[in-house]
Amino acid sequence: MAESNNGNGKHETKLLNELEKGPWPSFVKEIKSASTGNDACDDLLGQLELSYEERKGHWKHGGIVGVLGYGGGVIGRYSDVPEQFPKIAHFHTMRVNHPAGWFYTSDALRTVCDIWERHGSGLTNMHGSTGDMILLGTTTEHLEPTFQELTHAGFDLGGSGSAVRTPSCCVGMARCEWACFDAMKICYDLTEHYQDELHRPAFPYKFKFKFSACPNDCVASIARADMSVIGTWKDDIQVDEAEVANYAAVGFDIQKDVCEHCPTKAISWDGKKLDIINAECVHCMHCINVMPKALRPGKERGAVILIGAKAPIMQGALLSSVLVPFVPADELFETIKELVGRIWDFWDEYGTNRERVGEMIQRVGLPAFLDGIGLDPAPEMVSAPRDNPFIFFQTTKAGEK
Amino acid sequence: MSTTPVMPKRLTDVGPPHYEKYLHPMCKANYGKWKYHESVAPGVLCHVAESGDKLYTVRVGTPRLLSIQTIRQFASLADKYTGGYLRFTSRNNLEFLLTDPANIAPLTAEVNQLGFPVGGTKNSISNIVHTQGWIHCHSAATDASGIVKAVMDPLYERFTHQDLPGKLRIALACCENMCGAVHCSDIAILGIHRTPPHIQKDTLAKQCEIPTLIASCPTGAIRAVPGGNKEVEVIDEQCMYCGNCYTVCPAMTMNDPENDGLSIWVGGKVSNARTSPAFSKLAIPFLPNNPPRWPEVVEAVIKIVDVYAANARKYERVGEWIERVGWPRFFQLTGFEFTRHHIDDFKHAGLTFARSTHIRY
């Protein structure tokens, strides 16, 4: 990065200045604050102002840049008006794999800030959509030095392209009473286990893991991960009767606020005792969410493994759907590894270019996918059995004659 | 700035730092042994462990785009009040983790002094998750940070108070690529294109692999020009402006300032509480791209929030409320026009047709 410091106001930013007004914290102020030590930020403001004037972006399409031996983790970015804004002619992003649960110490944050002050714009995203810490804006020659400083400080790059993307998880057992499995541990262990697949893209398209330790799904796993792992329990909801009585005593309307919201009407209240038909409970979390002192998930804990969520590109958005209805918490790591191995083999074989696992399943059919990965069909996998009579009876299971 | 210190040995594939390095000692001591939590005030949570330990969380809204100067200020506040321990949330909030409740008020005051709000818990509008926009993306149909700022300014008190019927989660993606996957949000703001790609004939042959480009189109709208020399054409009426072709081929540019804009979607959720996770549905097919403060988008979002706040029952998310009162009532209450664009005509469209006589009059 250039050493000069021209301070603020190099480019006029009449439109952007409007976004310094108002109570919500301003990203324009953040860029201006970084520009006191770095004049790439001045050019960034100038180019952004131009985008605001013309109502269009001014970044060129990608570009292959990176660090030695990795196929991802750096997003190449070039200005399409470099004559006007030479300091951001190259303005590459580095994705840095965040610690599970996004926990930091002040020293850890300062370490990254110092590295980024030496090598980049001083701008970050805390955090990017997938979960990475995003270091916004540097030049090609600074990529490798930044990377080496990061790895020596204990950080590594995240995923990009057709690879395992940086796995993420909720706060889990570190600060939540509802955690049904150790999301941070599994997230960390799998990230380490799949380092090669994360740094060296070799798939038809991206593959995301997200781990939510209860059905509240704080990391939007069911909407955003190719493999969604969502905590749940199998046995009875734990009830603290004395605390139930306390809720009632302070005027909490258990009938209205709890029973009437139960999706399967599995919970009832006679004014004295809470009765739960656990076999009919779908583990939605509502009653536990609203009476956290009185109700807790059961003791036989684990997770549901779901498959296939994605955003709309290309064939429309998908939510993940159930693949394994329940895996005990202590078997989860091994089960996921085994399952993922089979899924990737099938996807490598049958997936087309830029086809996410979910879209491949839509194309080949869930029954064929289950055959391919060697899983037996289960009624938990569907909201209902098929309602059309056109059954492909001639289809043989993979491997059968 | 200075030069890189000399590195003894090149390191790769180390993976992220182990989370235990940065865990608050109370999180470590009570790992997996938390009992319950309660809301102390908007933006302040108290988690109680089986051991009796109490951990206080002060949640702070950020613009996601942070300078290292601001991060260092947060680090200093952590040193002063939390022993240096802090974390971020999945919605770009910052959380200070405290053991002494006496520190909550002075920390909050210092955070506010720096220009950041405390809130985002329980039935509030938490931070907007969003994408890069014109700050750093090549395929953005609109900006992201600017719209988020313009929308959150008037909703500031919805962040610092928790008096909505239920949680309300807003997300923004600046194109249909949706790296911010907004498709399951109570309110989603989505940048859209409305015109087919402009083919840059002079660069196409150099930059793109034609078969990959043709295969990239979900509707088969791109075809080779017969006898042409690495030329393609787009069947305009078959194009749905998704931009997938642009992602694989830079010569298929999508930017069109006059026709690009925003769409608004409502009623999605990811939590399993009460009802199943659900996609957001179309509320407004097009609003103009109008920087720097996008008044049409701001007005539409506030309208939805206000109508929801006035009409939903306790615990109902936006989608659950609409499900109860019906979509005709939603359009009536918001005053949004229902148009032919609201009726799905892509895959599985029939599933969204009304297939009963359950009609509210």
Tab-separated table of N, CA, C and O in Angstrom, chain A residues 255-316:
chain	number	residue	atom	x	y	z
A	255	GLN	N	-51.823	-20.804	29.071
A	255	GLN	CA	-52.765	-21.324	28.075
A	255	GLN	C	-52.619	-20.560	26.755
A	255	GLN	O	-52.428	-21.147	25.683
A	256	LYS	N	-52.653	-19.243	26.848
A	256	LYS	CA	-52.663	-18.421	25.645
A	256	LYS	C	-51.268	-18.339	25.000
A	256	LYS	O	-51.125	-18.475	23.788
A	257	ASP	N	-50.260	-18.114	25.826
A	257	ASP	CA	-48.934	-17.831	25.280
A	257	ASP	C	-48.124	-19.087	24.961
A	257	ASP	O	-47.145	-19.022	24.223
A	258	VAL	N	-48.522	-20.210	25.529
A	258	VAL	CA	-47.765	-21.440	25.271
A	258	VAL	C	-48.633	-22.457	24.547
A	258	VAL	O	-48.390	-22.788	23.378
A	259	CYS	N	-49.700	-22.933	25.226
A	259	CYS	CA	-50.488	-24.053	24.674
A	259	CYS	C	-51.085	-23.718	23.302
A	259	CYS	O	-51.037	-24.532	22.386
A	260	GLU	N	-51.620	-22.504	23.181
A	260	GLU	CA	-52.296	-22.165	21.926
A	260	GLU	C	-51.330	-21.985	20.755
A	260	GLU	O	-51.744	-21.944	19.607
A	261	HIS	N	-50.049	-21.872	21.056
A	261	HIS	CA	-49.067	-21.739	19.975
A	261	HIS	C	-48.389	-23.053	19.617
A	261	HIS	O	-47.603	-23.112	18.677
A	262	CYS	N	-48.687	-24.100	20.386
A	262	CYS	CA	-48.042	-25.389	20.112
A	262	CYS	C	-48.552	-25.930	18.777
A	262	CYS	O	-49.750	-26.108	18.599
A	263	PRO	N	-47.657	-26.182	17.812
A	263	PRO	CA	-48.124	-26.562	16.471
A	263	PRO	C	-48.866	-27.893	16.432
A	263	PRO	O	-49.673	-28.110	15.531
A	264	THR	N	-48.613	-28.779	17.385
A	264	THR	CA	-49.314	-30.072	17.355
A	264	THR	C	-50.235	-30.236	18.558
A	264	THR	O	-50.708	-31.339	18.825
A	265	LYS	N	-50.461	-29.145	19.259
A	265	LYS	CA	-51.343	-29.168	20.448
A	265	LYS	C	-50.916	-30.294	21.400
A	265	LYS	O	-51.737	-31.022	21.937
A	266	ALA	N	-49.612	-30.399	21.584
A	266	ALA	CA	-49.067	-31.479	22.417
A	266	ALA	C	-48.919	-31.043	23.869
A	266	ALA	O	-48.533	-31.826	24.722
A	267	ILE	N	-49.223	-29.790	24.141
A	267	ILE	CA	-49.006	-29.288	25.497
A	267	ILE	C	-50.309	-28.688	26.023
A	267	ILE	O	-51.021	-28.004	25.301
A	268	SER	N	-50.643	-29.041	27.263
A	268	SER	CA	-51.868	-28.482	27.840
A	268	SER	C	-51.649	-28.081	29.295
A	268	SER	O	-50.716	-28.541	29.959
A	269	TRP	N	-52.499	-27.207	29.779
A	269	TRP	CA	-52.350	-26.576	31.101
A	269	TRP	C	-53.735	-26.504	31.732
A	269	TRP	O	-54.664	-25.945	31.151
A	270	ASP	N	-53.870	-27.113	32.907
A	270	ASP	CA	-55.190	-27.107	33.559
A	270	ASP	C	-55.253	-26.084	34.693
A	270	ASP	O	-56.147	-26.131	35.534
A	271	GLY	N	-54.296	-25.177	34.714
A	271	GLY	CA	-54.267	-24.173	35.787
A	271	GLY	C	-53.340	-24.574	36.911
A	271	GLY	O	-52.953	-23.753	37.734
A	272	LYS	N	-52.966	-25.845	36.931
A	272	LYS	CA	-52.059	-26.313	37.988
A	272	LYS	C	-50.868	-27.062	37.429
A	272	LYS	O	-49.745	-26.929	37.878
A	273	LYS	N	-51.157	-27.889	36.407
A	273	LYS	CA	-50.092	-28.775	35.929
A	273	LYS	C	-49.947	-28.679	34.411
A	273	LYS	O	-50.948	-28.595	33.685
A	274	LEU	N	-48.707	-28.691	33.976
A	274	LEU	CA	-48.416	-28.682	32.554
A	274	LEU	C	-48.310	-30.131	32.089
A	274	LEU	O	-47.589	-30.927	32.689
A	275	ASP	N	-49.059	-30.472	31.048
A	275	ASP	CA	-49.018	-31.850	30.550
A	275	ASP	C	-48.499	-31.834	29.110
A	275	ASP	O	-49.030	-31.122	28.262
A	276	ILE	N	-47.447	-32.601	28.855
A	276	ILE	CA	-46.881	-32.623	27.507
A	276	ILE	C	-46.951	-34.040	26.939
A	276	ILE	O	-46.485	-34.989	27.573
A	277	ILE	N	-47.562	-34.167	25.759
A	277	ILE	CA	-47.536	-35.464	25.072
A	277	ILE	C	-46.264	-35.456	24.217
A	277	ILE	O	-46.253	-34.982	23.075
A	278	ASN	N	-45.179	-35.962	24.787
A	278	ASN	CA	-43.883	-35.821	24.127
A	278	ASN	C	-43.806	-36.536	22.778
A	278	ASN	O	-43.087	-36.103	21.880
A	279	ALA	N	-44.573	-37.617	22.626
A	279	ALA	CA	-44.546	-38.356	21.363
A	279	ALA	C	-45.117	-37.516	20.217
A	279	ALA	O	-44.870	-37.795	19.049
A	280	GLU	N	-45.900	-36.499	20.553
A	280	GLU	CA	-46.484	-35.651	19.514
A	280	GLU	C	-45.771	-34.307	19.370
A	280	GLU	O	-46.153	-33.472	18.560
A	281	CYS	N	-44.766	-34.095	20.176
A	281	CYS	CA	-43.990	-32.844	20.116
A	281	CYS	C	-43.105	-32.871	18.869
A	281	CYS	O	-42.441	-33.863	18.595
A	282	VAL	N	-43.093	-31.752	18.114
A	282	VAL	CA	-42.218	-31.680	16.926
A	282	VAL	C	-40.934	-30.892	17.215
A	282	VAL	O	-40.186	-30.535	16.301
A	283	HIS	N	-40.692	-30.578	18.486
A	283	HIS	CA	-39.441	-29.923	18.894
A	283	HIS	C	-39.253	-28.572	18.215
A	283	HIS	O	-38.183	-28.267	17.719
A	284	CYS	N	-40.336	-27.771	18.210
A	284	CYS	CA	-40.276	-26.483	17.513
A	284	CYS	C	-39.601	-25.418	18.347
A	284	CYS	O	-39.169	-24.402	17.812
A	285	MET	N	-39.548	-25.613	19.668
A	285	MET	CA	-38.876	-24.700	20.614
A	285	MET	C	-39.767	-23.597	21.176
A	285	MET	O	-39.351	-22.877	22.090
A	286	HIS	N	-41.003	-23.416	20.673
A	286	HIS	CA	-41.765	-22.258	21.155
A	286	HIS	C	-41.940	-22.259	22.671
A	286	HIS	O	-41.648	-21.267	23.342
A	287	CYS	N	-42.420	-23.371	23.236
A	287	CYS	CA	-42.691	-23.377	24.679
A	287	CYS	C	-41.410	-23.155	25.476
A	287	CYS	O	-41.399	-22.453	26.489
A	288	ILE	N	-40.317	-23.741	24.992
A	288	ILE	CA	-39.034	-23.587	25.682
A	288	ILE	C	-38.535	-22.147	25.555
A	288	ILE	O	-38.035	-21.550	26.513
A	289	ASN	N	-38.730	-21.566	24.363
A	289	ASN	CA	-38.312	-20.174	24.149
A	289	ASN	C	-38.999	-19.212	25.102
A	289	ASN	O	-38.395	-18.249	25.575
A	290	VAL	N	-40.289	-19.444	25.352
A	290	VAL	CA	-41.027	-18.449	26.136
A	290	VAL	C	-41.047	-18.768	27.633
A	290	VAL	O	-41.405	-17.920	28.441
A	291	MET	N	-40.686	-19.982	28.023
A	291	MET	CA	-40.583	-20.320	29.456
A	291	MET	C	-39.202	-20.925	29.746
A	291	MET	O	-39.089	-22.059	30.217
A	292	PRO	N	-38.145	-20.154	29.484
A	292	PRO	CA	-36.803	-20.742	29.556
A	292	PRO	C	-36.408	-21.229	30.945
A	292	PRO	O	-35.571	-22.119	31.076
A	293	LYS	N	-37.013	-20.674	31.975
A	293	LYS	CA	-36.652	-21.131	33.322
A	293	LYS	C	-37.354	-22.441	33.676
A	293	LYS	O	-36.883	-23.189	34.530
A	294	ALA	N	-38.488	-22.707	33.036
A	294	ALA	CA	-39.291	-23.870	33.425
A	294	ALA	C	-39.085	-25.073	32.508
A	294	ALA	O	-39.200	-26.220	32.946
A	295	LEU	N	-38.804	-24.821	31.238
A	295	LEU	CA	-38.723	-25.916	30.270
A	295	LEU	C	-37.356	-25.946	29.602
A	295	LEU	O	-36.783	-24.904	29.292
A	296	ARG	N	-36.859	-27.149	29.386
A	296	ARG	CA	-35.567	-27.302	28.704
A	296	ARG	C	-35.641	-28.498	27.758
A	296	ARG	O	-36.441	-29.419	27.977
A	297	PRO	N	-34.819	-28.490	26.713
A	297	PRO	CA	-34.783	-29.672	25.842
A	297	PRO	C	-34.486	-30.921	26.675
A	297	PRO	O	-33.923	-30.821	27.772
A	298	GLY	N	-34.865	-32.084	26.144
A	298	GLY	CA	-34.620	-33.336	26.858
A	298	GLY	C	-33.143	-33.635	27.009
A	298	GLY	O	-32.282	-32.833	26.625
A	299	LYS	N	-32.861	-34.808	27.573
A	299	LYS	CA	-31.454	-35.150	27.839
A	299	LYS	C	-30.822	-35.986	26.734
A	299	LYS	O	-29.608	-36.072	26.634
A	300	GLU	N	-31.665	-36.680	25.942
A	300	GLU	CA	-31.131	-37.502	24.855
A	300	GLU	C	-30.983	-36.606	23.624
A	300	GLU	O	-31.893	-36.452	22.816
A	301	ARG	N	-29.800	-35.993	23.525
A	301	ARG	CA	-29.643	-34.926	22.536
A	301	ARG	C	-28.816	-35.346	21.320
A	301	ARG	O	-27.986	-36.243	21.400
A	302	GLY	N	-29.014	-34.647	20.253
A	302	GLY	CA	-28.280	-34.931	19.023
A	302	GLY	C	-28.671	-33.931	17.970
A	302	GLY	O	-28.903	-32.761	18.280
A	303	ALA	N	-28.759	-34.368	16.725
A	303	ALA	CA	-29.060	-33.422	15.645
A	303	ALA	C	-29.779	-34.100	14.488
A	303	ALA	O	-29.702	-35.323	14.317
A	304	VAL	N	-30.476	-33.282	13.729
A	304	VAL	CA	-31.044	-33.689	12.446
A	304	VAL	C	-30.033	-33.259	11.374
A	304	VAL	O	-29.497	-32.158	11.447
A	305	ILE	N	-29.761	-34.119	10.425
A	305	ILE	CA	-28.921	-33.718	9.292
A	305	ILE	C	-29.833	-33.491	8.093
A	305	ILE	O	-30.628	-34.364	7.731
A	306	LEU	N	-29.728	-32.297	7.515
A	306	LEU	CA	-30.564	-31.954	6.361
A	306	LEU	C	-29.649	-31.598	5.193
A	306	LEU	O	-28.489	-31.229	5.379
A	307	ILE	N	-30.216	-31.653	3.985
A	307	ILE	CA	-29.368	-31.481	2.800
A	307	ILE	C	-30.002	-30.534	1.783
A	307	ILE	O	-31.218	-30.547	1.605
A	308	GLY	N	-29.182	-29.677	1.183
A	308	GLY	CA	-29.581	-29.062	-0.073
A	308	GLY	C	-30.026	-27.620	-0.124
A	308	GLY	O	-30.499	-27.181	-1.158
A	309	ALA	N	-29.874	-26.825	0.954
A	309	ALA	CA	-30.358	-25.444	0.859
A	309	ALA	C	-29.463	-24.615	-0.050
A	309	ALA	O	-28.276	-24.902	-0.220
A	310	LYS	N	-30.043	-23.562	-0.599
A	310	LYS	CA	-29.294	-22.659	-1.463
A	310	LYS	C	-30.138	-21.452	-1.819
A	310	LYS	O	-31.354	-21.469	-1.714
A	311	ALA	N	-29.459	-20.400	-2.264
A	311	ALA	CA	-30.123	-19.199	-2.778
A	311	ALA	C	-30.614	-19.483	-4.204
A	311	ALA	O	-30.344	-20.549	-4.748
A	312	PRO	N	-31.349	-18.542	-4.837
A	312	PRO	CA	-32.054	-18.850	-6.100
A	312	PRO	C	-31.211	-19.292	-7.292
A	312	PRO	O	-31.670	-20.091	-8.089
A	313	ILE	N	-30.003	-18.757	-7.472
A	313	ILE	CA	-29.209	-19.167	-8.641
A	313	ILE	C	-28.955	-20.672	-8.575
A	313	ILE	O	-28.488	-21.143	-7.556
A	314	MET	N	-29.279	-21.557	-9.556
A	314	MET	CA	-29.855	-21.169	-10.841
A	314	MET	C	-31.339	-21.519	-10.942
A	314	MET	O	-32.097	-20.836	-11.589
A	315	GLN	N	-31.763	-22.603	-10.291
A	315	GLN	CA	-33.120	-23.107	-10.561
A	315	GLN	C	-34.138	-22.690	-9.506
A	315	GLN	O	-35.209	-23.281	-9.389
A	316	GLY	N	-33.817	-21.740	-8.672
A	316	GLY	CA	-34.728	-21.312	-7.609
A	316	GLY	C	-34.183	-21.699	-6.245
A	316	GLY	O	-33.390	-22.628	-6.123
